Coordinates of N, CA and C in Angstrom, one line a residue:
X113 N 4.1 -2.4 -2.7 CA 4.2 -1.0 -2.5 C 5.5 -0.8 -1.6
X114 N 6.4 0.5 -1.9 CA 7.7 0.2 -1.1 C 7.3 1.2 -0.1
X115 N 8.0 1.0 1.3 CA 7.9 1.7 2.2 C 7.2 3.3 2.4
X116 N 8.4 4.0 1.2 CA 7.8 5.3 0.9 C 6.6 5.4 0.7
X117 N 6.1 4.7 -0.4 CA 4.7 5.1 -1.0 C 4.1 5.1 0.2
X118 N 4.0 4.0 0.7 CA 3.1 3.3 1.9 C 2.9 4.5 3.3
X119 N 4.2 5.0 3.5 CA 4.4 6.1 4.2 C 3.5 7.3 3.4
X120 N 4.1 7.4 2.8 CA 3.6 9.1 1.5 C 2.1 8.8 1.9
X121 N 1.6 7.9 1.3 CA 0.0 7.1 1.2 C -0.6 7.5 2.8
X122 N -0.3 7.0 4.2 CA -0.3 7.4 5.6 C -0.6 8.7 5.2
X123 N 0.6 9.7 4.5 CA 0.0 10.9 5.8 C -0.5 11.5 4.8
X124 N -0.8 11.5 3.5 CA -2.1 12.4 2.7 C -3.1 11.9 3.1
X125 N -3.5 10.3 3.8 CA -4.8 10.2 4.2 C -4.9 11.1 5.5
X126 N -3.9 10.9 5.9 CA -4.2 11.3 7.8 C -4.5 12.9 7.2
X127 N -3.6 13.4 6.5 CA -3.9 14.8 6.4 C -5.3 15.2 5.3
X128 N -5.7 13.9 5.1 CA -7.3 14.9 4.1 C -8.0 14.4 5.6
X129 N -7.9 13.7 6.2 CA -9.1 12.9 7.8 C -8.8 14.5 8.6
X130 N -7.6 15.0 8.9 CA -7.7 16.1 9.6 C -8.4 17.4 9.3
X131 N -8.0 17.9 7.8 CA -8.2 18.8 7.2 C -10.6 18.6 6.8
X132 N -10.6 17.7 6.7 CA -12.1 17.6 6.7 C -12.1 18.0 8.2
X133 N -12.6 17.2 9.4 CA -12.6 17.0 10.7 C -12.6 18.8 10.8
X134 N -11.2 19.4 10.4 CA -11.2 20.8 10.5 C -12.1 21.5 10.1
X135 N -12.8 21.6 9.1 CA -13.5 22.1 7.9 C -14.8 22.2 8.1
X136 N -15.1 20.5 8.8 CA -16.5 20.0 9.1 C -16.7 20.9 10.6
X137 N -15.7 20.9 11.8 CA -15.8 21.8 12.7 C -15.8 23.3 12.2
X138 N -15.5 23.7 11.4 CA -15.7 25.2 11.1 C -16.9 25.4 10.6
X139 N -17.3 24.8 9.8 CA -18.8 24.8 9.2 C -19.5 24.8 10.2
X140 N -19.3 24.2 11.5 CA -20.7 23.5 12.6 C -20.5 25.5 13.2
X141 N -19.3 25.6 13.3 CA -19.4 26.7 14.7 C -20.4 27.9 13.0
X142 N -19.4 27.7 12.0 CA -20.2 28.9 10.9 C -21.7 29.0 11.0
X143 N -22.5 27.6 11.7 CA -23.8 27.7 12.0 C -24.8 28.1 12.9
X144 N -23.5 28.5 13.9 CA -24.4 28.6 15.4 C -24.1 27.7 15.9
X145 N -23.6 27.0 16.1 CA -22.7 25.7 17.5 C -21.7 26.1 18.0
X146 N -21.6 25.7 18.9 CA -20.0 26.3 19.8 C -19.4 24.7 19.9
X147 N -19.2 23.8 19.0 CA -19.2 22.6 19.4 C -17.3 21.9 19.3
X148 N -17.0 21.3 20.2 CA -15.8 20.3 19.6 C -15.6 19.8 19.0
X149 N -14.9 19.2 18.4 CA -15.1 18.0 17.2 C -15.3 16.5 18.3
X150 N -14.9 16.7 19.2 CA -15.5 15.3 20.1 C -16.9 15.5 20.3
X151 N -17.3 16.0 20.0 CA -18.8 16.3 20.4 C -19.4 15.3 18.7
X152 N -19.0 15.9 17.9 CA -19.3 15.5 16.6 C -18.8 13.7 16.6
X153 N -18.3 13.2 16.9 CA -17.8 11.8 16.8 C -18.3 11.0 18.0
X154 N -18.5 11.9 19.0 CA -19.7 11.5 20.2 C -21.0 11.3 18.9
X155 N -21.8 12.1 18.3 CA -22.9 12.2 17.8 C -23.1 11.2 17.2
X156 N -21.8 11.3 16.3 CA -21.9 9.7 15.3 C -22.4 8.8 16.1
X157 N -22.1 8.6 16.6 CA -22.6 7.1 18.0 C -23.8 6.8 18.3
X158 N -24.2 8.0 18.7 CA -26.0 8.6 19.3 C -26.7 9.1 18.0
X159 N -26.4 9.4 17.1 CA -27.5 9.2 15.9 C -28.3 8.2 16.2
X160 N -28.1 7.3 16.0 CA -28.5 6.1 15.6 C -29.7 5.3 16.8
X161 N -29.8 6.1 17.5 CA -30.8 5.7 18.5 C -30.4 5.8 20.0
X162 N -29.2 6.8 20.2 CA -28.5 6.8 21.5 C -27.6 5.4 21.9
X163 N -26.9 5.8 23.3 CA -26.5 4.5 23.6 C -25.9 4.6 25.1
X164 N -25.3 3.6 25.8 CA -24.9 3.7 27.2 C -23.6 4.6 26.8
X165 N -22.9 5.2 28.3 CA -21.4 5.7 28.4 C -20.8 4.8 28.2
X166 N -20.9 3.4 28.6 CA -20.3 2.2 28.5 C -19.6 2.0 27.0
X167 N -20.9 2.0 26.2 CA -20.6 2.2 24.7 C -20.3 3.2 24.0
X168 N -20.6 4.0 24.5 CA -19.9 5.7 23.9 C -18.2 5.5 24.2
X169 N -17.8 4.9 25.5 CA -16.7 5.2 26.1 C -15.9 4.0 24.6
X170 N -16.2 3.1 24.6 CA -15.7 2.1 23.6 C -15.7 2.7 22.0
X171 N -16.9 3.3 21.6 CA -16.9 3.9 20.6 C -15.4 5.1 20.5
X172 N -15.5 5.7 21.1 CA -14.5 6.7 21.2 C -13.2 6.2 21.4
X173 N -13.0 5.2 22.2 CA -11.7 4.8 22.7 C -10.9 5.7 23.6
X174 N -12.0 5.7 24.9 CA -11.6 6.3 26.1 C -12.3 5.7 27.1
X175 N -11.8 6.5 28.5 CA -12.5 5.1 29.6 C -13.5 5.8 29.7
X176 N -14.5 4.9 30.8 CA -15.9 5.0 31.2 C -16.0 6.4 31.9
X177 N -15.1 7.1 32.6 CA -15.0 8.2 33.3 C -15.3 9.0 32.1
X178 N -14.3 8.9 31.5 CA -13.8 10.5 30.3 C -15.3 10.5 29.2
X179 N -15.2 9.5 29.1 CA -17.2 9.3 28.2 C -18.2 10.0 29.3
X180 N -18.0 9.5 30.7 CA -19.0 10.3 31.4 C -18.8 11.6 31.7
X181 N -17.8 12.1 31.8 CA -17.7 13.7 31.6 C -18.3 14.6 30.6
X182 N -17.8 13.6 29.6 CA -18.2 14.3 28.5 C -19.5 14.2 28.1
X183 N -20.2 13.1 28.3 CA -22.0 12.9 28.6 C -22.4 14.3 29.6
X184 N -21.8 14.5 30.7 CA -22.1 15.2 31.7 C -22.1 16.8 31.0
X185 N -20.7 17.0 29.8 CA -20.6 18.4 29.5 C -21.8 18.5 28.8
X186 N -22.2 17.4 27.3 CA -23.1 17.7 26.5 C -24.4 17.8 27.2
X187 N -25.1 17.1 28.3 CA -26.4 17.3 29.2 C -26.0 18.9 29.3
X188 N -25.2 19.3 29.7 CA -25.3 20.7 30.3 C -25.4 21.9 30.0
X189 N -25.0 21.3 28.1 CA -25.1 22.2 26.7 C -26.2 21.9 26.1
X190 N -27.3 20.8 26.3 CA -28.5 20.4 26.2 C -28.4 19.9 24.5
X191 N -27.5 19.2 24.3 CA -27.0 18.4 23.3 C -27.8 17.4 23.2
X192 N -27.5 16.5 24.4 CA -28.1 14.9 24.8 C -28.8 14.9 25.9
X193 N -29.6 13.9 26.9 CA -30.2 13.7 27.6 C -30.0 12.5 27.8
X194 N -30.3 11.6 29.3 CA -30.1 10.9 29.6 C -31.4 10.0 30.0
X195 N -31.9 9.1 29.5 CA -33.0 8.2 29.8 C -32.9 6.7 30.2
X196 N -33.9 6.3 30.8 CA -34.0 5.0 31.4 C -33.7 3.7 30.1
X197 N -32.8 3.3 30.2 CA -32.4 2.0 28.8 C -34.0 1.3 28.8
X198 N -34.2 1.0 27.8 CA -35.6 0.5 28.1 C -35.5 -1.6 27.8
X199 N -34.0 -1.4 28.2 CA -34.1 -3.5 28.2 C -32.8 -3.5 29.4
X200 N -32.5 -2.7 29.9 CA -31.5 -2.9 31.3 C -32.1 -1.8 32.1
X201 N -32.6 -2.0 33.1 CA -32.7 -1.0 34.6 C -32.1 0.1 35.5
X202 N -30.7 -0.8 34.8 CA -29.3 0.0 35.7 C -29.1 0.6 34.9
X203 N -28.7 0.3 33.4 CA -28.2 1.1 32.6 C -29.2 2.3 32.0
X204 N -28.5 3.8 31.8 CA -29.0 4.7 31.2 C -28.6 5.2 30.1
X205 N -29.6 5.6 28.8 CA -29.3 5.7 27.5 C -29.1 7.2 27.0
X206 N -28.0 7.3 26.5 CA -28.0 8.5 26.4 C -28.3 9.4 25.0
X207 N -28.8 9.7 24.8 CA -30.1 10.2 23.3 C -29.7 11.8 23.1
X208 N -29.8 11.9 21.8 CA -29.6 13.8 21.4 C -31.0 14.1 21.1
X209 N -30.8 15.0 22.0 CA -32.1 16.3 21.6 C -32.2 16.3 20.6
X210 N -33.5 17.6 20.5 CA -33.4 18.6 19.4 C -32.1 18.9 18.8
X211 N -31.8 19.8 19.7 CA -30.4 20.7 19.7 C -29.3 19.8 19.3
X212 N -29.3 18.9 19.9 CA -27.9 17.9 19.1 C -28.4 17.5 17.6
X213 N -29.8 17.3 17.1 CA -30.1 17.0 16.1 C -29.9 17.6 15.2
X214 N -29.8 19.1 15.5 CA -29.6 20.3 14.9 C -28.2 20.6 14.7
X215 N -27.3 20.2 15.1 CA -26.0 20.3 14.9 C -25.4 18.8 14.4
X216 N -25.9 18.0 14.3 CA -25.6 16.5 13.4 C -26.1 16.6 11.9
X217 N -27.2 17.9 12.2 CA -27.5 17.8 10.7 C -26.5 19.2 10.0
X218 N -26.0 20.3 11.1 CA -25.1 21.3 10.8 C -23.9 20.2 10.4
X219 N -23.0 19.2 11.0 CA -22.0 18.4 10.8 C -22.4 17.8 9.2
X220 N -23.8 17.4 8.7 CA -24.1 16.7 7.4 C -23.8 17.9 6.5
X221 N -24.0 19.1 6.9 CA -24.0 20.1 5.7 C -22.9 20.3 5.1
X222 N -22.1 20.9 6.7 CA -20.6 21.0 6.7 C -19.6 20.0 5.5
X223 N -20.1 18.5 6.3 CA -19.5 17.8 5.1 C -19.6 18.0 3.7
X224 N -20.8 17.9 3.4 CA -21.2 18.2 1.8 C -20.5 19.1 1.2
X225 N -20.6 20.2 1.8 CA -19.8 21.5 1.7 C -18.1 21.0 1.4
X226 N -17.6 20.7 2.4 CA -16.0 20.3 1.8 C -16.1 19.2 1.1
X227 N -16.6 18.2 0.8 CA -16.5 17.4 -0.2 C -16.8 17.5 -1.2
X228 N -17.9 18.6 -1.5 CA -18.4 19.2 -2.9 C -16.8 19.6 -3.5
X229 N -16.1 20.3 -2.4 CA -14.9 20.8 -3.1 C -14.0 19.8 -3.7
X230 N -13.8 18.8 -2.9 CA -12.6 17.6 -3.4 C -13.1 17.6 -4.8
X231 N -14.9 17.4 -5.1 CA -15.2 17.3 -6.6 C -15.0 18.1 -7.6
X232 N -14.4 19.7 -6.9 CA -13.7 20.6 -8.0 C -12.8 20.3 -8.8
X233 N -12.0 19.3 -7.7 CA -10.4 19.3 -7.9 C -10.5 17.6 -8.5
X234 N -10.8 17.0 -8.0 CA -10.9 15.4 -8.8 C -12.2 15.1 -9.6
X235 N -13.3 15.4 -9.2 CA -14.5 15.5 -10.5 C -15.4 14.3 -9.2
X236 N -16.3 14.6 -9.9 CA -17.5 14.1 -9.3 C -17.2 12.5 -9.1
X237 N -17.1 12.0 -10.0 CA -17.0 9.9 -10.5 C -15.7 9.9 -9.6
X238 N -14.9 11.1 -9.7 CA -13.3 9.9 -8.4 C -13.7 10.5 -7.4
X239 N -14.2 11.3 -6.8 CA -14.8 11.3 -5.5 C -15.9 10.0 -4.9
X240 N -16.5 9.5 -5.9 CA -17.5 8.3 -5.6 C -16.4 7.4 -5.2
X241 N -15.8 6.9 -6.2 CA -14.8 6.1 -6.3 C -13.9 6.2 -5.0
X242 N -13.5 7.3 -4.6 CA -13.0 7.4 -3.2 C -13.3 6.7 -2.5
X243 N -14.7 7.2 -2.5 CA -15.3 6.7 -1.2 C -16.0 5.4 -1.4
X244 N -15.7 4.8 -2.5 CA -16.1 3.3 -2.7 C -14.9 2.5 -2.1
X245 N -13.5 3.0 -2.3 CA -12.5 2.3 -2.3 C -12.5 2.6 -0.6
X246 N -12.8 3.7 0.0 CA -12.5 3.5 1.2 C -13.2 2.7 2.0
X247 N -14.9 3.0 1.4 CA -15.7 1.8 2.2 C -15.4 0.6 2.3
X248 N -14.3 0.1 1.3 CA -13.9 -1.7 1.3 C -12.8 -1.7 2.1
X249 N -11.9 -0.7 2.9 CA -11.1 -1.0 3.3 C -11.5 -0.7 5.1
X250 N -12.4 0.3 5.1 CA -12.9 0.5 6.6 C -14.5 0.4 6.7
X251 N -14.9 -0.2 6.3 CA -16.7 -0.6 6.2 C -17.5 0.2 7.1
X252 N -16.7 -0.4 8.6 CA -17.6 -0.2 9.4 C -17.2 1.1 10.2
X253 N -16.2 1.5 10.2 CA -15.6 2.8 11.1 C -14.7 2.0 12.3
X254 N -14.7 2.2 13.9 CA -15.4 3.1 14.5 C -15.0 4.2 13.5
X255 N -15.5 5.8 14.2 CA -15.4 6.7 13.6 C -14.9 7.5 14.9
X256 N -13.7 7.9 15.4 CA -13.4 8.4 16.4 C -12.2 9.4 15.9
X257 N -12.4 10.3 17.3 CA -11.1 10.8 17.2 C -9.6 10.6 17.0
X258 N -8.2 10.8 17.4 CA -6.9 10.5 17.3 C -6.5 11.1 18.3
X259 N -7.1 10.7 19.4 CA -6.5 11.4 21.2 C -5.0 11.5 21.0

């Protein structure tokens, strides 16, 4: 592939990663959330059974401070909660409510929603195919923002 493509290739991904992210945040607030999209890429993390700031802060790719702020904003929007890790002492886990559950499932809709559309425009089978081709190239995520 010569430079160009490879370039060209960069920024229609970066620009469909933005333009969803955008889309998926409009959908959340079209539901009743007041949320950031760091809030939403925080969630990805804490779906899954919560986790320390330690690991949120790595997940995101920011320090342990800026993950705890941001633990501290979502407690105070009663997004997440904070509990005793139940295999470390020191460490505390930090878990989504209700209310964050409720807006991780507003972020699941949202998506559907703008991705139903890519299937207007490319058809149902190259939309799969997308996202087969991307899953071999990024499997596992992380899944973070672009500070």
């Amino acid at each position: 592939m010569e430079n160009s493509e490879a370039m060209s290739l960069t920024v229609a991904l970066l620009a469909a990663a933005g333009e969803l992210v955008r889309r998926v945040n409009e959908g959340v607030a079209a539901r009743g959330f007041a949320d950031r999209p760091a809030y939403g890429f925080a969630f990805a993390r804490l779906s899954s059974g919560g986790a320390t700031a330690t690991e949120l802060a790595a997940h995101l790719g920011v320090t342990k401070q800026a993950a705890g702020q941001l633990v501290d904003e979502l407690v105070s929007k009663g997004y997440v909660e904070r509990r005793p890790h139940p295999d470390d002492a020191r460490a505390r886990l930090v878990v989504l409510t209700d209310l964050g559950r409720a807006s991780t499932r507003a972020a699941e809709e949202a998506a559907a929603d703008a991705v139903r559309q890519w299937g207007d425009v490319l058809g149902e089978g190259d939309v799969r195919a997308l996202r087969e081709l991307l899953l071999r190239i990024a499997p596992y995520g992380p899944i973070r923002p672009t500070w």
